[in-house]
Amino acid sequence: MARRIRDHRLDSRSARDCLVPNPEPYWARMSHGCYLGYRKGKRVGRWVARWRSRAGRQIHTTLGTADDTFDADGLTALSFDQAQAKAREWFQDIAARTKLGRPKGPYTVAQCMADYIAWLSDAKKSARHVEIYANAYILPELGHLDTEDLTTDCLEAWRAKIRRSKPRTRTVTGRAPAYRTEGPDQEEADRKARRRSNGYLVYLRAALNRAWKAGRIAKSRDVWMRVEAYKEVDRPRSNYLTEEHSCRLVNTCEPGLRELVQLALLTGARYGELCAFDVRDFDARNGTLYVRRSKNNRSRHIVL
């Protein structure tokens, strides 16, 4: 049986009558992070409960009306003991929901990214580039941190450091990372740096959001959602293949690849879409190709 708490201010109707009406409840600590409160009203009071995580996230709920004017029946009016019992049920429900799927001990950013990459692989989505970017830019700075200890300030500092760093070049696995220098246009270099940091923030947010929805992270996701992406950093490409360049590209390709390149030039479709085309997708009457499933899982028609 759970231990009954005692509080001389709340444990009797006469004691509660002496309290001054206050919008802030009178709190009694039941256990670490778990509190039972009494909100004194002008005529009748209400029992409330408050749960607080290690990271400071708080959740409140109203348990019911206090037995200030009516005898306690456990439903319409709750005594101090009945309010404690109802609060314990609510705390147990919170614990079950917040610990769902969460391993014992700290749930680090590294574990969070690993779970997200595994989910991408199971969902047959591209996960290799996410793994590469996570190993290069996310895990060295944040991988050791418990997700419950993340703050908006530390995420802002991480993103600012990425923005100041030089872009990496491809290197052989196992070798030290190599960096390249941007062009002399400092404004363009800064735009590219802000765009890169936006991309890495998207991957980190996606992993944290998925863990939060699964109950592995108990704190509010406002911590990382408050980190706003840099604006006006995307710039459309202005280089296009001329007809001469297209012919040279096609003539350079080996047989088999040549047809695929020709189809890409005619349609502008992605590689995965090109490989998924079937004869039935071509409509000769309308001169269109039907993309059954695109990158964003939507279908569309390509006019030829």
Short mmCIF file of C-alpha atoms in Angstrom, two decimals:
data_model
loop_
_atom_site.label_atom_id
_atom_site.label_comp_id
_atom_site.label_asym_id
_atom_site.label_seq_id
_atom_site.Cartn_x
_atom_site.Cartn_y
_atom_site.Cartn_z
CA MET A 1 0.00 0.00 0.00
CA ALA A 2 1.31 3.46 -0.92
CA ARG A 3 2.28 5.66 2.01
CA ARG A 4 -0.32 8.28 2.89
CA ILE A 5 1.09 11.79 3.01
CA ARG A 6 0.13 14.23 5.75
CA ASP A 7 -0.32 17.98 5.45
CA HIS A 8 -2.00 19.94 8.25
CA ARG A 9 -3.22 22.57 5.77
CA LEU A 10 -5.12 20.12 3.54
CA ASP A 11 -6.02 16.94 5.43
CA SER A 12 -9.31 18.24 6.92
CA ARG A 13 -12.23 20.39 5.84
CA SER A 14 -11.79 22.76 8.77
CA ALA A 15 -8.10 23.25 7.98
CA ARG A 16 -8.87 24.11 4.35
CA ASP A 17 -11.52 26.63 5.48
CA CYS A 18 -8.74 28.68 7.07
CA LEU A 19 -6.82 29.00 3.81
CA VAL A 20 -6.98 32.20 1.77
CA PRO A 21 -8.46 31.85 -1.76
CA ASN A 22 -5.57 31.85 -4.20
CA PRO A 23 -5.28 31.07 -7.94
CA GLU A 24 -2.04 29.21 -7.20
CA PRO A 25 -2.76 25.83 -5.52
CA TYR A 26 -1.43 24.83 -2.11
CA TRP A 27 0.96 22.01 -2.99
CA ALA A 28 1.87 18.88 -1.05
CA ARG A 29 4.77 16.73 -2.28
CA MET A 30 3.86 13.05 -2.72
CA SER A 31 7.14 11.83 -4.25
CA HIS A 32 9.94 13.10 -6.46
CA GLY A 33 8.35 15.23 -9.18
CA CYS A 34 4.79 14.34 -8.07
CA TYR A 35 2.62 16.88 -6.26
CA LEU A 36 -0.97 17.05 -5.04
CA GLY A 37 -2.50 20.51 -4.88
CA TYR A 38 -5.59 22.19 -3.49
CA ARG A 39 -6.90 25.25 -5.33
CA LYS A 40 -8.96 27.30 -2.89
CA GLY A 41 -12.05 28.86 -4.45
CA LYS A 42 -14.59 31.35 -3.13
CA ARG A 43 -17.14 28.61 -2.40
CA VAL A 44 -15.51 25.27 -3.09
CA GLY A 45 -11.99 24.06 -3.77
CA ARG A 46 -10.58 21.63 -6.32
CA TRP A 47 -7.89 18.98 -6.14
CA VAL A 48 -5.17 19.20 -8.80
CA ALA A 49 -2.02 17.23 -9.54
CA ARG A 50 1.33 18.21 -11.04
CA TRP A 51 4.01 15.99 -12.57
CA ARG A 52 7.52 17.26 -13.30
CA SER A 53 10.19 15.46 -15.35
CA ARG A 54 13.94 15.58 -14.73
CA ALA A 55 14.29 18.11 -17.53
CA GLY A 56 11.67 20.42 -16.05
CA ARG A 57 8.67 19.55 -18.22
CA GLN A 58 5.46 19.94 -16.19
CA ILE A 59 1.98 18.51 -16.72
CA HIS A 60 -1.09 19.52 -14.70
CA THR A 61 -4.51 17.94 -14.34
CA THR A 62 -7.66 18.54 -12.30
CA LEU A 63 -8.63 15.54 -10.18
CA GLY A 64 -12.04 16.69 -8.93
CA THR A 65 -13.96 18.79 -6.43
CA ALA A 66 -12.94 18.77 -2.77
CA ASP A 67 -15.37 17.72 -0.04
CA ASP A 68 -15.69 21.29 1.25
CA THR A 69 -19.51 21.45 1.13
CA PHE A 70 -20.56 17.84 0.45
CA ASP A 71 -19.50 14.57 2.03
CA ALA A 72 -16.81 12.71 0.13
CA ASP A 73 -18.12 9.95 -2.15
CA GLY A 74 -15.05 9.40 -4.36
CA LEU A 75 -16.85 10.77 -7.44
CA THR A 76 -18.48 14.18 -7.04
CA ALA A 77 -16.49 15.11 -3.94
CA LEU A 78 -13.03 13.87 -2.95
CA SER A 79 -11.45 13.78 0.46
CA PHE A 80 -7.74 14.34 0.95
CA ASP A 81 -7.10 10.57 0.98
CA GLN A 82 -9.25 9.97 -2.10
CA ALA A 83 -7.48 12.77 -3.95
CA GLN A 84 -4.14 11.12 -3.14
CA ALA A 85 -5.33 7.79 -4.54
CA LYS A 86 -6.58 9.42 -7.73
CA ALA A 87 -3.35 11.39 -8.11
CA ARG A 88 -1.27 8.21 -7.79
CA GLU A 89 -3.28 6.59 -10.60
CA TRP A 90 -2.61 9.60 -12.80
CA PHE A 91 1.12 9.59 -11.97
CA GLN A 92 1.33 5.88 -12.85
CA ASP A 93 -0.38 6.54 -16.18
CA ILE A 94 2.07 9.37 -16.93
CA ALA A 95 5.02 7.12 -16.09
CA ALA A 96 3.71 4.35 -18.35
CA ARG A 97 3.24 6.74 -21.29
CA THR A 98 6.54 8.60 -20.93
CA LYS A 99 8.63 5.44 -20.45
CA LEU A 100 7.04 3.54 -23.33
CA GLY A 101 9.89 2.09 -25.32
CA ARG A 102 12.50 4.04 -23.38
CA PRO A 103 15.54 1.98 -22.31
CA LYS A 104 16.88 2.12 -18.79
CA GLY A 105 19.31 4.94 -18.17
CA PRO A 106 19.87 8.02 -20.34
CA TYR A 107 18.40 8.03 -23.84
CA THR A 108 21.16 9.84 -25.70
CA VAL A 109 21.04 11.73 -28.97
CA ALA A 110 23.25 8.99 -30.46
CA GLN A 111 20.65 6.33 -29.55
CA CYS A 112 17.89 8.57 -30.88
CA MET A 113 19.63 8.98 -34.26
CA ALA A 114 20.37 5.24 -34.42
CA ASP A 115 16.69 4.42 -33.84
CA TYR A 116 15.66 6.94 -36.51
CA ILE A 117 18.11 5.56 -39.07
CA ALA A 118 16.92 2.01 -38.33
CA TRP A 119 13.33 3.15 -38.87
CA LEU A 120 14.27 4.76 -42.19
CA SER A 121 15.87 1.50 -43.31
CA ASP A 122 12.83 -0.55 -42.28
CA ALA A 123 10.54 1.88 -44.11
CA LYS A 124 12.69 1.41 -47.24
CA LYS A 125 13.67 5.05 -47.27
CA SER A 126 17.09 6.45 -47.99
CA ALA A 127 19.03 6.29 -44.74
CA ARG A 128 22.66 6.24 -45.85
CA HIS A 129 22.99 10.01 -46.32
CA VAL A 130 21.31 10.64 -42.94
CA GLU A 131 23.81 8.31 -41.27
CA ILE A 132 26.72 10.08 -42.97
CA TYR A 133 25.54 13.55 -41.94
CA ALA A 134 24.74 12.38 -38.39
CA ASN A 135 28.21 10.91 -37.93
CA ALA A 136 29.86 14.03 -39.31
CA TYR A 137 27.84 16.88 -37.83
CA ILE A 138 25.37 15.74 -35.15
CA LEU A 139 26.99 13.02 -33.06
CA PRO A 140 30.41 14.65 -32.43
CA GLU A 141 28.77 17.57 -30.61
CA LEU A 142 25.46 16.19 -29.32
CA GLY A 143 25.71 12.39 -29.42
CA HIS A 144 26.74 11.98 -25.76
CA LEU A 145 23.94 14.18 -24.39
CA ASP A 146 20.80 12.76 -22.81
CA THR A 147 17.78 13.90 -24.81
CA GLU A 148 16.17 15.02 -21.53
CA ASP A 149 19.07 17.45 -21.02
CA LEU A 150 18.75 19.15 -24.42
CA THR A 151 18.00 22.85 -24.33
CA THR A 152 17.21 25.40 -27.01
CA ASP A 153 20.42 27.27 -26.21
CA CYS A 154 22.66 24.24 -26.73
CA LEU A 155 20.97 23.45 -30.05
CA GLU A 156 21.38 27.06 -31.17
CA ALA A 157 25.08 26.92 -30.24
CA TRP A 158 25.50 23.64 -32.15
CA ARG A 159 23.91 25.11 -35.25
CA ALA A 160 26.03 28.27 -35.03
CA LYS A 161 29.18 26.14 -34.87
CA ILE A 162 28.16 24.27 -38.02
CA ARG A 163 27.55 27.56 -39.77
CA ARG A 164 31.09 28.74 -38.93
CA SER A 165 32.76 25.48 -39.99
CA LYS A 166 34.16 24.79 -43.46
CA PRO A 167 32.32 22.34 -45.73
CA ARG A 168 33.70 18.82 -45.89
CA THR A 169 34.81 16.92 -48.95
CA ARG A 170 34.40 13.23 -49.61
CA THR A 171 37.17 11.10 -48.11
CA VAL A 172 37.96 7.42 -47.88
CA THR A 173 36.41 5.69 -44.87
CA GLY A 174 38.82 5.68 -41.94
CA ARG A 175 40.78 8.75 -43.00
CA ALA A 176 40.68 12.11 -41.27
CA PRO A 177 38.02 14.46 -42.65
CA ALA A 178 39.11 16.95 -45.31
CA TYR A 179 37.68 20.40 -45.86
CA ARG A 180 37.39 22.71 -48.82
CA THR A 181 37.39 26.46 -49.05
CA GLU A 182 34.44 28.32 -50.49
CA GLY A 183 34.80 30.91 -53.24
CA PRO A 184 35.78 34.53 -52.65
CA ASP A 185 32.12 35.63 -52.41
CA GLN A 186 31.66 35.70 -48.63
CA GLU A 187 27.93 36.39 -48.86
CA GLU A 188 27.38 33.33 -51.04
CA ALA A 189 29.58 31.21 -48.74
CA ASP A 190 27.51 32.28 -45.72
CA ARG A 191 24.27 31.43 -47.56
CA LYS A 192 25.55 27.93 -48.30
CA ALA A 193 26.65 27.47 -44.68
CA ARG A 194 23.21 28.49 -43.37
CA ARG A 195 21.56 26.17 -45.89
CA ARG A 196 23.73 23.23 -44.76
CA SER A 197 22.93 23.87 -41.09
CA ASN A 198 19.21 23.94 -41.96
CA GLY A 199 19.51 20.49 -43.52
CA TYR A 200 21.24 18.95 -40.50
CA LEU A 201 18.66 20.56 -38.20
CA VAL A 202 15.89 18.88 -40.23
CA TYR A 203 17.43 15.42 -39.67
CA LEU A 204 17.91 16.03 -35.94
CA ARG A 205 14.37 17.34 -35.52
CA ALA A 206 12.92 14.38 -37.40
CA ALA A 207 14.74 11.92 -35.13
CA LEU A 208 13.73 13.75 -31.93
CA ASN A 209 10.10 14.10 -33.04
CA ARG A 210 9.84 10.38 -33.82
CA ALA A 211 11.33 9.46 -30.43
CA TRP A 212 9.00 11.95 -28.71
CA LYS A 213 5.92 10.49 -30.40
CA ALA A 214 7.06 6.99 -29.39
CA GLY A 215 7.30 8.09 -25.74
CA ARG A 216 11.07 7.75 -25.51
CA ILE A 217 11.47 11.46 -24.73
CA ALA A 218 9.33 12.86 -21.94
CA LYS A 219 10.19 16.55 -22.20
CA SER A 220 8.30 18.99 -24.40
CA ARG A 221 9.42 19.08 -28.01
CA ASP A 222 9.23 22.88 -27.91
CA VAL A 223 12.92 22.69 -26.97
CA TRP A 224 13.96 21.84 -30.53
CA MET A 225 10.94 23.25 -32.37
CA ARG A 226 11.86 26.74 -31.12
CA VAL A 227 15.10 26.57 -33.10
CA GLU A 228 14.02 28.31 -36.29
CA ALA A 229 15.59 27.53 -39.64
CA TYR A 230 17.50 30.24 -41.46
CA LYS A 231 15.33 31.98 -44.02
CA GLU A 232 16.01 32.86 -47.66
CA VAL A 233 18.91 30.45 -48.03
CA ASP A 234 17.56 28.32 -50.91
CA ARG A 235 18.46 29.43 -54.37
CA PRO A 236 17.28 27.66 -57.53
CA ARG A 237 19.94 26.35 -59.88
CA SER A 238 20.47 28.51 -62.94
CA ASN A 239 22.52 26.06 -65.04
CA TYR A 240 20.74 23.92 -67.61
CA LEU A 241 22.00 21.43 -70.17
CA THR A 242 21.90 22.72 -73.71
CA GLU A 243 20.87 20.46 -76.57
CA GLU A 244 24.54 20.07 -77.50
CA HIS A 245 25.49 19.10 -73.95
CA SER A 246 22.59 16.65 -73.79
CA CYS A 247 23.72 14.92 -77.00
CA ARG A 248 27.29 14.67 -75.75
CA LEU A 249 26.07 13.17 -72.46
CA VAL A 250 23.90 10.57 -74.20
CA ASN A 251 26.67 9.59 -76.65
CA THR A 252 29.11 9.09 -73.77
CA CYS A 253 26.83 6.63 -71.93
CA GLU A 254 27.15 2.87 -72.30
CA PRO A 255 24.28 0.92 -73.88
CA GLY A 256 21.61 0.27 -71.28
CA LEU A 257 22.43 3.41 -69.33
CA ARG A 258 21.88 5.51 -72.44
CA GLU A 259 18.14 4.80 -72.54
CA LEU A 260 17.82 5.70 -68.86
CA VAL A 261 19.61 9.02 -69.40
CA GLN A 262 17.44 9.80 -72.42
CA LEU A 263 14.32 9.15 -70.35
CA ALA A 264 15.65 11.41 -67.59
CA LEU A 265 16.28 14.23 -70.05
CA LEU A 266 12.80 13.89 -71.53
CA THR A 267 10.90 13.68 -68.25
CA GLY A 268 12.99 15.31 -65.50
CA ALA A 269 12.03 12.39 -63.25
CA ARG A 270 14.17 11.15 -60.38
CA TYR A 271 16.19 7.96 -60.60
CA GLY A 272 13.79 5.98 -58.41
CA GLU A 273 10.84 7.16 -60.49
CA LEU A 274 12.60 6.21 -63.72
CA CYS A 275 13.26 2.67 -62.47
CA ALA A 276 9.63 2.27 -61.37
CA PHE A 277 8.06 3.20 -64.71
CA ASP A 278 5.99 0.52 -66.43
CA VAL A 279 4.47 0.35 -69.92
CA ARG A 280 1.01 0.99 -68.49
CA ASP A 281 2.21 4.35 -67.13
CA PHE A 282 2.55 5.80 -70.65
CA ASP A 283 -0.58 7.37 -72.10
CA ALA A 284 0.01 7.80 -75.86
CA ARG A 285 -3.32 9.59 -76.37
CA ASN A 286 -2.54 12.36 -73.90
CA GLY A 287 1.24 12.21 -74.22
CA THR A 288 1.85 11.76 -70.48
CA LEU A 289 3.75 9.51 -68.09
CA TYR A 290 2.13 8.59 -64.77
CA VAL A 291 4.32 8.61 -61.67
CA ARG A 292 2.58 6.25 -59.25
CA ARG A 293 4.73 7.15 -56.26
CA SER A 294 7.12 10.07 -56.03
CA LYS A 295 9.58 11.12 -53.34
CA ASN A 296 6.81 12.68 -51.23
CA ASN A 297 4.55 9.62 -51.75
CA ARG A 298 2.27 11.53 -54.13
CA SER A 299 1.35 10.61 -57.66
CA ARG A 300 1.55 12.96 -60.62
CA HIS A 301 1.49 13.10 -64.43
CA ILE A 302 4.46 14.23 -66.53
CA VAL A 303 3.50 15.92 -69.78
CA LEU A 304 5.90 14.90 -72.54
#
